[in-house]
Amino acid sequence: MFNQNRVLRRVAAVASISLVAGCGVLSSSSAGAGGPIVVGTTSAPSTLDPAGSWDGSWELFRNIYQTLLAYPDGATAPQPDAAKSCAFTDSGSRTYRCELRSGLKFSDGDTLDARAVKYSIDRIRTINAPSGPAGLLGSLDRVQVVGDREVVFHLDKADATFPFVLATPAMSIVDPDDYPATSLRKDESAHGSGPYTLKSYEGGKQAELVRNDSYQGFADRRNDAVTIRYFHDSATMVEALRSRAIDVTYRGLAASDIIALQSYNSSDLQLIDGAGIDINYLVFNPKAPWARIPAVRKAVAQVVNRPAIAFTVYQGTVDPLYSMVPAGLTGHTAGYFDTYGDPSTSKARQILADAGITQRVPLTLWYTTDRYGSETAREFRELKRQLDGSGLFTITLKSRPWKTYVVGYQRGEYPVFGRGWFPDFPDPDNFIAPFVGDHNILGTPYPSPVITGKLLPESRAESNRGEVVVDFEKAQQILVDDARLIPLWQGRQYIAASDDISGGEQALDPSTIMMMWDLHRKTSW
């Protein structure tokens, strides 16, 4: 039986866990020894052009491009980076002004001015790439340039979350001379004004970053160079860490590898266990014959055993989640637990019976094979076991690789499907707004007039994000009552590193994007 206190605990603050001393299995060779810090990840960029990416490419963007706002160490709200200052100039959160630092330059020496900022934002909307971030600019009416260093964003509705949008790597500032206004850049090079210059890039394999001497911003670089190596699986990446081919691993560690690292008998490795706000959830298609029925969705919600998924499949490396807004963010509730309590077949049977459903309900659950980690297939087998075992459902599992999986759910082909969400910015708005409305990221219309017409607009008009708790509590309860989206678990962030590496605890910004400049080698013991 699972410990309920553990199930409902708040996500832990970042803590470093050093692995105990042991038999010294590691190779004596080192990825570092004074050279670049080598970081391994399974999250390779899909493009080097910020206008074409709303995905894990942001990890690289954060380090080679610059945004007006970003997150200095320890900050939980956006602070100026390329900007000298930014603020709303009206009481209605509809006019946002930024003044740039003086003397900004791109890594190739070209001037970064207000015109470049406007160009960068405008081209995102002009190109409107299918996989691009134009959807983040839904409240933007126009961008105005005033002189060389002032940019004014005019919004068509109140939106206190707009500074968070500007702080996403999607809003990276690009050089107008190097990036076409109406199409994406196709080559494997990039010119930004961030802490590092992209020295070389080999798609899907490696990116070499070196210090950008022209950079002006808050980043206090603790190293001169970083090499990022891209791996296809966790096991190969961990083996590279153990053999000292890399110094640090991030993004993509499998649960089994995390557990193995925690028990690994070596004083040469450290594992940093940090809070995360990525979530995993089920989506029900309102056009599918059975998934469209509220009683069916609620019965699934009543049967699903989140602790079994978190602690059996993921071995305690994720936390059960009872709301689409994760623990640690303003207004988080445990709505699904409050409404449904512990998993109960008898309660689920009654829900179906009250709707006149007495036969086993056939449902097909879809998942992707190569997006959210090697445990995904096991997770869905566990869901099938739970739902079939209730005697109320007959579950069929199907899967596809991510590229074709996306096309399928956007076309509405799947009755029920799994998704994950890495937030654009650390605000509860970003865990509700993307999923509701006639046009959302899921490809399945979710009209919710109270959320989209009242609660979100009211919350976006409030610049003090601590004052939006009631709005988001109401929104979360609506999601629970509809059961169109069923949250399953909340991730944690793990960084494994050689014992001579410091800075891992500070290297993640509030959106859990790695700031490579915080990593450095220890100089004394």
Short mmCIF file of C-alpha atoms in Angstrom, two decimals, residues 252-486:
data_model
loop_
_atom_site.label_atom_id
_atom_site.label_comp_id
_atom_site.label_asym_id
_atom_site.label_seq_id
_atom_site.Cartn_x
_atom_site.Cartn_y
_atom_site.Cartn_z
CA GLY A 252 16.36 12.16 -20.65
CA LEU A 253 17.63 10.14 -17.69
CA ALA A 254 15.48 7.02 -17.45
CA ALA A 255 14.05 6.04 -14.05
CA SER A 256 16.12 2.86 -13.98
CA ASP A 257 19.28 4.83 -14.63
CA ILE A 258 18.43 7.36 -11.92
CA ILE A 259 17.89 4.55 -9.42
CA ALA A 260 21.14 2.91 -10.50
CA LEU A 261 23.02 6.19 -10.08
CA GLN A 262 21.54 6.67 -6.60
CA SER A 263 22.90 3.30 -5.52
CA TYR A 264 26.11 3.41 -7.57
CA ASN A 265 29.16 2.76 -5.38
CA SER A 266 31.43 5.57 -6.47
CA SER A 267 32.65 8.81 -4.96
CA ASP A 268 33.31 10.10 -8.48
CA LEU A 269 29.68 10.95 -9.32
CA GLN A 270 26.98 13.17 -7.88
CA LEU A 271 23.23 13.18 -8.54
CA ILE A 272 21.26 16.40 -8.10
CA ASP A 273 17.54 15.90 -7.51
CA GLY A 274 15.62 19.10 -8.24
CA ALA A 275 12.03 20.26 -8.35
CA GLY A 276 10.36 20.08 -11.74
CA ILE A 277 7.15 21.46 -13.19
CA ASP A 278 6.76 19.30 -16.30
CA ILE A 279 3.58 17.22 -16.29
CA ASN A 280 2.17 14.11 -17.95
CA TYR A 281 -1.54 13.65 -18.67
CA LEU A 282 -4.28 11.92 -20.68
CA VAL A 283 -6.42 13.72 -23.28
CA PHE A 284 -9.95 12.64 -24.24
CA ASN A 285 -11.19 13.40 -27.74
CA PRO A 286 -14.71 14.90 -27.56
CA LYS A 287 -15.55 13.54 -31.02
CA ALA A 288 -14.79 9.90 -30.17
CA PRO A 289 -17.95 7.81 -29.43
CA TRP A 290 -17.04 6.71 -25.90
CA ALA A 291 -14.49 9.37 -24.91
CA ARG A 292 -17.07 12.09 -25.49
CA ILE A 293 -19.26 10.77 -22.65
CA PRO A 294 -18.52 12.57 -19.34
CA ALA A 295 -19.37 9.50 -17.25
CA VAL A 296 -16.76 7.43 -19.11
CA ARG A 297 -14.07 10.02 -18.52
CA LYS A 298 -14.99 10.38 -14.86
CA ALA A 299 -15.00 6.61 -14.39
CA VAL A 300 -11.46 6.47 -15.83
CA ALA A 301 -10.45 9.26 -13.46
CA GLN A 302 -11.93 7.27 -10.57
CA VAL A 303 -10.02 4.09 -11.45
CA VAL A 304 -6.58 5.48 -12.36
CA ASN A 305 -4.03 4.79 -9.64
CA ARG A 306 -1.40 7.51 -9.91
CA PRO A 307 0.83 6.26 -7.07
CA ALA A 308 1.12 2.89 -8.81
CA ILE A 309 2.32 4.64 -11.95
CA ALA A 310 4.71 6.94 -10.09
CA PHE A 311 6.23 4.34 -7.80
CA THR A 312 5.96 1.12 -9.80
CA VAL A 313 6.68 2.32 -13.33
CA TYR A 314 8.83 5.35 -12.51
CA GLN A 315 10.28 4.01 -9.26
CA GLY A 316 9.53 7.19 -7.33
CA THR A 317 11.37 9.49 -9.74
CA VAL A 318 8.12 11.36 -10.49
CA ASP A 319 5.27 12.50 -8.22
CA PRO A 320 1.55 11.70 -8.57
CA LEU A 321 -0.31 14.74 -9.88
CA TYR A 322 -3.93 15.65 -9.13
CA SER A 323 -4.26 18.87 -11.12
CA MET A 324 -3.07 20.27 -14.43
CA VAL A 325 -1.29 23.03 -12.45
CA PRO A 326 1.72 21.38 -10.80
CA ALA A 327 2.72 21.65 -7.18
CA GLY A 328 4.93 24.62 -6.46
CA LEU A 329 3.02 27.09 -8.63
CA THR A 330 0.55 29.72 -7.52
CA GLY A 331 -2.94 28.34 -6.98
CA HIS A 332 -2.09 24.64 -7.28
CA THR A 333 -4.84 22.38 -5.95
CA ALA A 334 -5.29 18.62 -5.62
CA GLY A 335 -8.67 18.77 -7.34
CA TYR A 336 -8.73 15.23 -8.71
CA PHE A 337 -7.94 13.81 -5.29
CA ASP A 338 -10.45 16.06 -3.58
CA THR A 339 -13.18 14.99 -6.01
CA TYR A 340 -12.39 11.31 -6.56
CA GLY A 341 -10.30 10.33 -3.56
CA ASP A 342 -8.49 7.00 -3.69
CA PRO A 343 -8.96 4.75 -6.74
CA SER A 344 -12.29 2.90 -6.44
CA THR A 345 -13.82 0.43 -8.85
CA SER A 346 -17.16 0.50 -7.02
CA LYS A 347 -17.43 4.29 -7.32
CA ALA A 348 -16.47 4.11 -10.99
CA ARG A 349 -19.10 1.43 -11.62
CA GLN A 350 -21.72 3.66 -10.00
CA ILE A 351 -20.69 6.62 -12.17
CA LEU A 352 -21.23 4.51 -15.29
CA ALA A 353 -24.46 2.99 -14.00
CA ASP A 354 -25.92 6.42 -13.29
CA ALA A 355 -25.31 7.22 -16.96
CA GLY A 356 -27.01 3.99 -18.06
CA ILE A 357 -23.75 2.25 -19.02
CA THR A 358 -23.59 -1.36 -17.84
CA GLN A 359 -21.32 -3.03 -20.42
CA ARG A 360 -17.51 -2.87 -20.50
CA VAL A 361 -16.43 0.31 -22.25
CA PRO A 362 -13.97 -0.19 -25.15
CA LEU A 363 -11.27 2.48 -25.31
CA THR A 364 -8.11 2.77 -27.39
CA LEU A 365 -5.23 4.55 -25.65
CA TRP A 366 -2.45 5.99 -27.80
CA TYR A 367 1.08 6.95 -26.79
CA THR A 368 4.28 8.02 -28.52
CA THR A 369 7.28 5.71 -28.55
CA ASP A 370 10.12 8.22 -28.62
CA ARG A 371 9.23 11.49 -26.90
CA TYR A 372 8.81 11.17 -23.14
CA GLY A 373 11.26 8.44 -22.20
CA SER A 374 11.59 4.69 -22.27
CA GLU A 375 9.06 4.22 -19.44
CA THR A 376 6.13 5.49 -21.52
CA ALA A 377 5.25 2.05 -22.89
CA ARG A 378 5.33 0.60 -19.37
CA GLU A 379 3.18 3.46 -18.12
CA PHE A 380 0.46 2.68 -20.65
CA ARG A 381 0.66 -1.04 -19.96
CA GLU A 382 0.07 -0.16 -16.30
CA LEU A 383 -2.93 2.01 -17.25
CA LYS A 384 -4.31 -0.88 -19.29
CA ARG A 385 -3.80 -3.24 -16.35
CA GLN A 386 -5.65 -0.91 -14.01
CA LEU A 387 -8.57 -0.19 -16.32
CA ASP A 388 -8.97 -3.75 -17.60
CA GLY A 389 -8.63 -5.03 -14.05
CA SER A 390 -11.60 -2.95 -12.91
CA GLY A 391 -13.86 -5.02 -15.14
CA LEU A 392 -15.36 -1.79 -16.48
CA PHE A 393 -13.15 -1.21 -19.52
CA THR A 394 -11.57 -3.10 -22.40
CA ILE A 395 -8.39 -1.24 -23.31
CA THR A 396 -6.45 -1.43 -26.57
CA LEU A 397 -3.00 0.15 -26.73
CA LYS A 398 -1.51 1.69 -29.85
CA SER A 399 1.59 3.80 -30.44
CA ARG A 400 3.52 5.76 -33.04
CA PRO A 401 6.82 7.67 -33.26
CA TRP A 402 6.47 11.34 -32.34
CA LYS A 403 6.54 12.79 -35.86
CA THR A 404 3.53 10.75 -37.00
CA TYR A 405 1.94 10.76 -33.53
CA VAL A 406 1.58 14.55 -33.63
CA VAL A 407 -0.12 14.42 -37.01
CA GLY A 408 -2.55 11.82 -35.68
CA TYR A 409 -3.77 13.75 -32.65
CA GLN A 410 -3.95 17.00 -34.60
CA ARG A 411 -6.30 15.23 -37.01
CA GLY A 412 -8.39 13.94 -34.14
CA GLU A 413 -7.59 10.27 -34.84
CA TYR A 414 -7.09 9.17 -31.23
CA PRO A 415 -9.96 8.61 -28.73
CA VAL A 416 -7.60 8.89 -25.75
CA PHE A 417 -3.93 9.81 -25.93
CA GLY A 418 -1.00 10.67 -23.71
CA ARG A 419 0.85 13.96 -23.71
CA GLY A 420 3.52 15.69 -21.70
CA TRP A 421 4.03 19.40 -21.12
CA PHE A 422 7.23 21.28 -20.45
CA PRO A 423 6.03 24.79 -19.59
CA ASP A 424 6.81 27.88 -21.60
CA PHE A 425 7.00 29.88 -18.38
CA PRO A 426 6.43 29.21 -14.67
CA ASP A 427 2.93 30.61 -14.23
CA PRO A 428 -0.37 28.71 -13.73
CA ASP A 429 -1.75 30.40 -16.85
CA ASN A 430 0.61 28.28 -18.94
CA PHE A 431 -0.86 25.05 -17.57
CA ILE A 432 -4.45 25.92 -18.46
CA ALA A 433 -4.61 28.37 -21.38
CA PRO A 434 -2.77 26.16 -23.94
CA PHE A 435 -5.28 23.33 -23.50
CA VAL A 436 -8.64 25.10 -23.70
CA GLY A 437 -10.54 26.97 -26.40
CA ASP A 438 -11.59 26.08 -29.92
CA HIS A 439 -7.96 26.17 -31.07
CA ASN A 440 -5.45 24.69 -28.67
CA ILE A 441 -2.19 22.76 -28.75
CA LEU A 442 -3.98 19.41 -28.50
CA GLY A 443 -5.91 19.60 -31.77
CA THR A 444 -9.12 18.73 -29.90
CA PRO A 445 -11.43 21.73 -29.38
CA TYR A 446 -12.21 22.33 -25.72
CA PRO A 447 -14.77 25.13 -25.41
CA SER A 448 -14.84 26.42 -21.87
CA PRO A 449 -16.43 29.87 -21.90
CA VAL A 450 -15.96 30.46 -18.18
CA ILE A 451 -12.23 29.76 -18.38
CA THR A 452 -11.48 31.48 -21.70
CA GLY A 453 -14.03 34.29 -21.42
CA LYS A 454 -13.80 35.16 -17.74
CA LEU A 455 -11.15 33.50 -15.57
CA LEU A 456 -8.13 33.80 -17.88
CA PRO A 457 -8.85 37.43 -18.91
CA GLU A 458 -9.42 38.41 -15.28
CA SER A 459 -6.21 36.73 -14.14
CA ARG A 460 -4.18 38.27 -16.96
CA ALA A 461 -5.31 41.72 -15.90
CA GLU A 462 -3.69 41.16 -12.49
CA SER A 463 0.00 42.12 -12.49
CA ASN A 464 0.51 40.68 -9.00
CA ARG A 465 0.48 36.97 -9.81
CA GLY A 466 -0.05 36.12 -6.17
CA GLU A 467 -3.53 37.63 -6.46
CA VAL A 468 -4.80 35.17 -9.10
CA VAL A 469 -5.21 32.17 -6.79
CA VAL A 470 -9.02 32.19 -6.74
CA ASP A 471 -9.30 32.42 -10.54
CA PHE A 472 -7.01 29.45 -11.04
CA GLU A 473 -8.64 27.38 -8.32
CA LYS A 474 -11.96 27.85 -10.14
CA ALA A 475 -10.39 26.99 -13.50
CA GLN A 476 -8.84 23.82 -12.11
CA GLN A 477 -12.17 22.70 -10.67
CA ILE A 478 -13.82 23.15 -14.07
CA LEU A 479 -11.15 20.90 -15.59
CA VAL A 480 -11.81 18.31 -12.89
CA ASP A 481 -15.57 18.43 -13.44
CA ASP A 482 -15.15 18.02 -17.21
CA ALA A 483 -12.44 15.31 -16.91
CA ARG A 484 -11.32 16.07 -20.47
CA LEU A 485 -7.72 16.18 -19.25
CA ILE A 486 -6.57 13.75 -16.58
#
